[in-house]
PDB file of C-alpha atoms in Angstrom:
ATOM      1  CA  UNK A   1      69.087  14.600  -2.847  1.00 87.00           C
ATOM      2  CA  UNK A   2      69.128  16.294  -6.345  1.00 88.00           C
ATOM      3  CA  UNK A   3      65.413  17.005  -7.744  1.00 88.00           C
ATOM      4  CA  UNK A   4      66.540  18.318 -11.083  1.00 83.00           C
ATOM      5  CA  UNK A   5      65.644  15.829 -13.733  1.00 80.00           C
ATOM      6  CA  UNK A   6      68.818  13.759 -14.891  1.00 79.00           C
ATOM      7  CA  UNK A   7      70.970  15.578 -12.266  1.00 83.00           C
ATOM      8  CA  UNK A   8      73.001  13.019  -9.893  1.00 85.00           C
ATOM      9  CA  UNK A   9      75.661  15.215  -8.584  1.00 85.00           C
ATOM     10  CA  UNK A  10      76.060  14.962  -4.770  1.00 89.00           C
ATOM     11  CA  UNK A  11      78.208  17.398  -2.573  1.00 89.00           C
ATOM     12  CA  UNK A  12      80.152  15.022  -0.590  1.00 93.00           C
ATOM     13  CA  UNK A  13      81.320  11.354  -0.632  1.00 96.00           C
ATOM     14  CA  UNK A  14      82.231   9.623   2.564  1.00 97.00           C
ATOM     15  CA  UNK A  15      85.918   9.465   2.101  1.00 96.00           C
ATOM     16  CA  UNK A  16      86.038  13.293   1.522  1.00 95.00           C
ATOM     17  CA  UNK A  17      84.215  13.784   4.814  1.00 97.00           C
ATOM     18  CA  UNK A  18      86.715  11.646   6.575  1.00 95.00           C
ATOM     19  CA  UNK A  19      89.613  13.489   4.809  1.00 95.00           C
ATOM     20  CA  UNK A  20      88.418  17.118   4.908  1.00 96.00           C
ATOM     21  CA  UNK A  21      85.892  17.610   7.502  1.00 96.00           C
ATOM     22  CA  UNK A  22      86.625  18.347  10.987  1.00 97.00           C
ATOM     23  CA  UNK A  23      83.091  18.110  12.586  1.00 97.00           C
ATOM     24  CA  UNK A  24      81.181  15.529  10.568  1.00 97.00           C
ATOM     25  CA  UNK A  25      78.376  15.411  13.415  1.00 97.00           C
ATOM     26  CA  UNK A  26      77.277  18.484  12.142  1.00 96.00           C
ATOM     27  CA  UNK A  27      76.661  17.185   8.519  1.00 97.00           C
ATOM     28  CA  UNK A  28      73.043  15.876   7.951  1.00 97.00           C
ATOM     29  CA  UNK A  29      72.261  14.041   4.849  1.00 97.00           C
ATOM     30  CA  UNK A  30      68.776  12.867   3.329  1.00 96.00           C
ATOM     31  CA  UNK A  31      68.142   9.078   3.549  1.00 97.00           C
ATOM     32  CA  UNK A  32      69.431   7.729   0.444  1.00 97.00           C
ATOM     33  CA  UNK A  33      71.807  10.485  -0.376  1.00 96.00           C
ATOM     34  CA  UNK A  34      74.266   8.435  -2.048  1.00 96.00           C
ATOM     35  CA  UNK A  35      71.985   5.742  -3.649  1.00 95.00           C
ATOM     36  CA  UNK A  36      72.720   6.856  -7.244  1.00 92.00           C
ATOM     37  CA  UNK A  37      76.465   5.927  -6.748  1.00 93.00           C
ATOM     38  CA  UNK A  38      75.804   2.780  -4.590  1.00 96.00           C
ATOM     39  CA  UNK A  39      76.796   4.566  -1.433  1.00 97.00           C
ATOM     40  CA  UNK A  40      74.856   3.445   1.536  1.00 98.00           C
ATOM     41  CA  UNK A  41      73.578   5.612   4.448  1.00 98.00           C
ATOM     42  CA  UNK A  42      75.610   3.511   6.739  1.00 98.00           C
ATOM     43  CA  UNK A  43      78.823   4.627   4.939  1.00 98.00           C
ATOM     44  CA  UNK A  44      77.723   8.315   5.759  1.00 98.00           C
ATOM     45  CA  UNK A  45      77.146   7.329   9.473  1.00 98.00           C
ATOM     46  CA  UNK A  46      80.329   5.512   9.804  1.00 98.00           C
ATOM     47  CA  UNK A  47      81.874   9.052   9.116  1.00 98.00           C
ATOM     48  CA  UNK A  48      80.212  10.505  12.059  1.00 98.00           C
ATOM     49  CA  UNK A  49      77.647  12.180   9.910  1.00 98.00           C
ATOM     50  CA  UNK A  50      73.944  12.026  10.454  1.00 98.00           C
ATOM     51  CA  UNK A  51      71.341  10.608   7.976  1.00 98.00           C
ATOM     52  CA  UNK A  52      67.883  11.934   8.488  1.00 98.00           C
ATOM     53  CA  UNK A  53      64.548  12.413   6.640  1.00 97.00           C
ATOM     54  CA  UNK A  54      64.283  14.650   3.411  1.00 94.00           C
ATOM     55  CA  UNK A  55      62.433  17.192   5.585  1.00 93.00           C
ATOM     56  CA  UNK A  56      65.007  17.389   8.300  1.00 95.00           C
ATOM     57  CA  UNK A  57      67.915  17.624   5.843  1.00 95.00           C
ATOM     58  CA  UNK A  58      66.371  20.255   3.893  1.00 93.00           C
ATOM     59  CA  UNK A  59      65.463  22.259   7.113  1.00 93.00           C
ATOM     60  CA  UNK A  60      68.935  22.920   8.589  1.00 95.00           C
ATOM     61  CA  UNK A  61      70.395  26.345   9.021  1.00 95.00           C
ATOM     62  CA  UNK A  62      72.569  25.741   5.589  1.00 96.00           C
ATOM     63  CA  UNK A  63      70.638  23.818   2.694  1.00 95.00           C
ATOM     64  CA  UNK A  64      73.394  22.464   0.489  1.00 94.00           C
ATOM     65  CA  UNK A  65      72.293  21.298  -2.842  1.00 90.00           C
ATOM     66  CA  UNK A  66      74.754  20.877  -5.826  1.00 88.00           C
ATOM     67  CA  UNK A  67      72.018  22.189  -8.394  1.00 86.00           C
ATOM     68  CA  UNK A  68      68.956  23.830  -7.082  1.00 87.00           C
ATOM     69  CA  UNK A  69      65.898  23.928  -9.257  1.00 85.00           C
ATOM     70  CA  UNK A  70      62.296  25.317  -8.856  1.00 84.00           C
ATOM     71  CA  UNK A  71      61.325  21.706  -7.091  1.00 87.00           C
ATOM     72  CA  UNK A  72      63.649  22.943  -4.214  1.00 88.00           C
ATOM     73  CA  UNK A  73      61.746  26.173  -3.534  1.00 86.00           C
ATOM     74  CA  UNK A  74      59.172  24.516  -1.214  1.00 87.00           C
ATOM     75  CA  UNK A  75      62.001  23.072   0.935  1.00 91.00           C
ATOM     76  CA  UNK A  76      63.738  26.360   1.409  1.00 91.00           C
ATOM     77  CA  UNK A  77      62.936  27.811   4.861  1.00 91.00           C
ATOM     78  CA  UNK A  78      62.825  31.560   6.031  1.00 91.00           C
ATOM     79  CA  UNK A  79      66.382  33.011   6.864  1.00 93.00           C
ATOM     80  CA  UNK A  80      68.132  29.925   5.554  1.00 94.00           C
ATOM     81  CA  UNK A  81      71.368  29.716   3.795  1.00 95.00           C
ATOM     82  CA  UNK A  82      71.214  28.115   0.406  1.00 92.00           C
ATOM     83  CA  UNK A  83      74.564  26.784  -1.094  1.00 93.00           C
ATOM     84  CA  UNK A  84      75.122  25.523  -4.393  1.00 91.00           C
ATOM     85  CA  UNK A  85      74.555  26.121  -8.201  1.00 87.00           C
ATOM     86  CA  UNK A  86      71.626  28.566  -7.463  1.00 86.00           C
ATOM     87  CA  UNK A  87      71.414  29.869 -11.154  1.00 78.00           C
ATOM     88  CA  UNK A  88      70.154  33.488 -10.521  1.00 71.00           C
ATOM     89  CA  UNK A  89      68.070  34.846 -13.241  1.00 67.00           C
ATOM     90  CA  UNK A  90      67.598  31.389 -15.118  1.00 66.00           C
ATOM     91  CA  UNK A  91      64.200  30.078 -15.654  1.00 62.00           C
ATOM     92  CA  UNK A  92      65.001  27.046 -13.582  1.00 64.00           C
ATOM     93  CA  UNK A  93      66.727  29.020 -10.746  1.00 63.00           C
ATOM     94  CA  UNK A  94      65.288  28.169  -7.258  1.00 68.00           C
ATOM     95  CA  UNK A  95      65.465  31.822  -6.233  1.00 67.00           C
ATOM     96  CA  UNK A  96      62.825  33.045  -8.923  1.00 64.00           C
ATOM     97  CA  UNK A  97      59.566  33.660  -7.487  1.00 63.00           C
ATOM     98  CA  UNK A  98      60.808  32.696  -3.995  1.00 73.00           C
ATOM     99  CA  UNK A  99      58.958  34.889  -1.451  1.00 74.00           C
ATOM    100  CA  UNK A 100      61.198  34.036   1.674  1.00 79.00           C
ATOM    101  CA  UNK A 101      64.231  35.917   2.933  1.00 89.00           C
ATOM    102  CA  UNK A 102      67.174  33.675   2.506  1.00 90.00           C
ATOM    103  CA  UNK A 103      70.940  33.939   1.921  1.00 92.00           C
ATOM    104  CA  UNK A 104      72.254  32.173  -1.152  1.00 90.00           C
ATOM    105  CA  UNK A 105      76.046  31.376  -1.484  1.00 92.00           C
ATOM    106  CA  UNK A 106      75.933  30.761  -5.243  1.00 90.00           C
ATOM    107  CA  UNK A 107      78.663  28.357  -6.460  1.00 90.00           C
ATOM    108  CA  UNK A 108      78.606  29.998  -9.761  1.00 86.00           C
ATOM    109  CA  UNK A 109      79.655  33.273  -8.169  1.00 89.00           C
ATOM    110  CA  UNK A 110      82.703  31.772  -6.261  1.00 92.00           C
ATOM    111  CA  UNK A 111      86.056  32.952  -7.474  1.00 92.00           C
ATOM    112  CA  UNK A 112      89.602  33.220  -5.863  1.00 93.00           C
ATOM    113  CA  UNK A 113      92.541  34.921  -7.437  1.00 93.00           C
ATOM    114  CA  UNK A 114      90.038  35.668 -10.492  1.00 91.00           C
ATOM    115  CA  UNK A 115      89.408  31.939 -11.119  1.00 88.00           C
ATOM    116  CA  UNK A 116      86.332  30.037 -10.587  1.00 86.00           C
ATOM    117  CA  UNK A 117      86.677  27.753  -7.586  1.00 90.00           C
ATOM    118  CA  UNK A 118      85.066  24.819  -9.294  1.00 86.00           C
ATOM    119  CA  UNK A 119      87.009  25.456 -12.735  1.00 85.00           C
ATOM    120  CA  UNK A 120      88.436  21.877 -12.904  1.00 87.00           C
ATOM    121  CA  UNK A 121      85.220  20.437 -11.951  1.00 85.00           C
ATOM    122  CA  UNK A 122      83.546  22.489 -14.903  1.00 85.00           C
ATOM    123  CA  UNK A 123      86.216  21.314 -17.338  1.00 88.00           C
ATOM    124  CA  UNK A 124      85.876  17.666 -16.277  1.00 89.00           C
ATOM    125  CA  UNK A 125      82.073  18.071 -16.686  1.00 87.00           C
ATOM    126  CA  UNK A 126      82.698  19.003 -20.473  1.00 90.00           C
ATOM    127  CA  UNK A 127      85.165  16.297 -20.814  1.00 92.00           C
ATOM    128  CA  UNK A 128      82.989  13.599 -19.093  1.00 90.00           C
ATOM    129  CA  UNK A 129      79.832  14.833 -21.106  1.00 89.00           C
ATOM    130  CA  UNK A 130      81.816  13.919 -24.360  1.00 92.00           C
ATOM    131  CA  UNK A 131      82.646  10.480 -23.380  1.00 90.00           C
ATOM    132  CA  UNK A 132      79.058   9.903 -22.243  1.00 87.00           C
ATOM    133  CA  UNK A 133      77.673  11.144 -25.512  1.00 89.00           C
ATOM    134  CA  UNK A 134      80.059   9.071 -27.486  1.00 89.00           C
ATOM    135  CA  UNK A 135      78.795   5.934 -26.001  1.00 88.00           C
ATOM    136  CA  UNK A 136      75.322   6.924 -27.204  1.00 89.00           C
ATOM    137  CA  UNK A 137      76.401   8.199 -30.605  1.00 88.00           C
ATOM    138  CA  UNK A 138      77.005   4.685 -32.111  1.00 88.00           C
ATOM    139  CA  UNK A 139      80.148   6.164 -34.050  1.00 88.00           C
ATOM    140  CA  UNK A 140      83.600   6.954 -33.594  1.00 90.00           C
ATOM    141  CA  UNK A 141      84.558  10.428 -32.845  1.00 91.00           C
ATOM    142  CA  UNK A 142      86.280  11.159 -35.892  1.00 92.00           C
ATOM    143  CA  UNK A 143      83.017  10.020 -37.664  1.00 93.00           C
ATOM    144  CA  UNK A 144      80.867  12.447 -35.814  1.00 92.00           C
ATOM    145  CA  UNK A 145      79.743  16.007 -36.575  1.00 95.00           C
ATOM    146  CA  UNK A 146      79.567  17.767 -33.399  1.00 95.00           C
ATOM    147  CA  UNK A 147      77.923  21.039 -31.961  1.00 94.00           C
ATOM    148  CA  UNK A 148      79.134  22.484 -28.807  1.00 93.00           C
ATOM    149  CA  UNK A 149      76.920  25.146 -27.135  1.00 91.00           C
ATOM    150  CA  UNK A 150      78.910  27.388 -24.915  1.00 87.00           C
ATOM    151  CA  UNK A 151      82.558  28.499 -24.679  1.00 84.00           C
ATOM    152  CA  UNK A 152      82.972  28.318 -21.100  1.00 86.00           C
ATOM    153  CA  UNK A 153      84.885  26.014 -18.883  1.00 86.00           C
ATOM    154  CA  UNK A 154      82.560  23.302 -19.689  1.00 89.00           C
ATOM    155  CA  UNK A 155      82.594  23.914 -23.327  1.00 92.00           C
ATOM    156  CA  UNK A 156      86.350  24.337 -23.167  1.00 91.00           C
ATOM    157  CA  UNK A 157      86.742  20.776 -21.634  1.00 92.00           C
ATOM    158  CA  UNK A 158      84.402  19.410 -24.322  1.00 94.00           C
ATOM    159  CA  UNK A 159      86.089  20.707 -27.189  1.00 95.00           C
ATOM    160  CA  UNK A 160      89.488  19.731 -25.787  1.00 94.00           C
ATOM    161  CA  UNK A 161      88.198  16.006 -25.374  1.00 95.00           C
ATOM    162  CA  UNK A 162      86.737  16.021 -28.836  1.00 95.00           C
ATOM    163  CA  UNK A 163      90.019  17.318 -30.376  1.00 96.00           C
ATOM    164  CA  UNK A 164      91.899  14.665 -28.593  1.00 95.00           C
ATOM    165  CA  UNK A 165      89.493  11.974 -29.570  1.00 94.00           C
ATOM    166  CA  UNK A 166      90.146  12.957 -33.335  1.00 94.00           C
ATOM    167  CA  UNK A 167      86.622  14.715 -34.014  1.00 93.00           C
ATOM    168  CA  UNK A 168      87.158  16.846 -37.014  1.00 89.00           C
ATOM    169  CA  UNK A 169      83.742  18.380 -37.575  1.00 93.00           C
ATOM    170  CA  UNK A 170      83.125  20.413 -34.326  1.00 95.00           C
ATOM    171  CA  UNK A 171      80.876  23.356 -34.477  1.00 94.00           C
ATOM    172  CA  UNK A 172      80.875  25.791 -31.628  1.00 93.00           C
ATOM    173  CA  UNK A 173      77.908  27.938 -30.754  1.00 92.00           C
ATOM    174  CA  UNK A 174      77.398  30.646 -28.170  1.00 86.00           C
ATOM    175  CA  UNK A 175      74.027  30.393 -26.242  1.00 73.00           C
ATOM    176  CA  UNK A 176      73.175  33.827 -27.921  1.00 79.00           C
ATOM    177  CA  UNK A 177      73.202  32.282 -31.414  1.00 80.00           C
ATOM    178  CA  UNK A 178      71.735  28.896 -30.365  1.00 75.00           C
ATOM    179  CA  UNK A 179      68.875  29.915 -32.859  1.00 82.00           C
ATOM    180  CA  UNK A 180      71.398  29.035 -35.807  1.00 88.00           C
ATOM    181  CA  UNK A 181      71.850  25.488 -34.249  1.00 88.00           C
ATOM    182  CA  UNK A 182      68.088  24.926 -34.480  1.00 87.00           C
ATOM    183  CA  UNK A 183      68.344  25.315 -38.245  1.00 89.00           C
ATOM    184  CA  UNK A 184      71.167  22.782 -38.486  1.00 91.00           C
ATOM    185  CA  UNK A 185      70.216  20.449 -35.735  1.00 92.00           C
ATOM    186  CA  UNK A 186      69.728  17.487 -37.953  1.00 94.00           C
ATOM    187  CA  UNK A 187      73.221  17.763 -39.093  1.00 94.00           C
ATOM    188  CA  UNK A 188      74.816  16.783 -35.900  1.00 94.00           C
ATOM    189  CA  UNK A 189      75.520  13.175 -34.458  1.00 93.00           C
ATOM    190  CA  UNK A 190      76.488  14.768 -30.912  1.00 93.00           C
ATOM    191  CA  UNK A 191      75.143  17.906 -29.307  1.00 92.00           C
ATOM    192  CA  UNK A 192      76.973  19.030 -26.207  1.00 91.00           C
ATOM    193  CA  UNK A 193      75.139  21.617 -24.200  1.00 87.00           C
ATOM    194  CA  UNK A 194      77.681  23.503 -22.129  1.00 85.00           C
TER     195      UNK A 194
END
């Protein structure tokens, strides 16, 4: 299960296992894996997958975690493959300070035909993030002044949705000029960190 604060994404849903996985008995899920989505362990077992303790799940040859963070480092084993958003070089990245030999398959570096393999997911993240933020803003989108940090796929999805919802005052910041945002942060009703 994700250890990063506020992170709830999981890699596989039971219906995806049934649809796409040929050998579900080779999948091991931590107990409570789908709890944030009201998916029971029983539903994973019914696909043929196994449900095991946190230690056993993290100890497999391949450790899949959609969003790795520093808290995952203690679960990473020598010569293991880690598979997920690894975030090389970021302060929160699991690899930083790791003294074990591992192979990392980083989702952020997976491309096919010059396009990120998760481009649709990234764009949806921005779109859904805006919808979620608007629920907390207490205003209609056209009444909001919005800052978007980042112009990648997540930022593109956020900006597209903001425009569709009628937001007029959208200010876009690159992570390199986020210091400018700090000076004006009180002016924004919604800030989308993309």
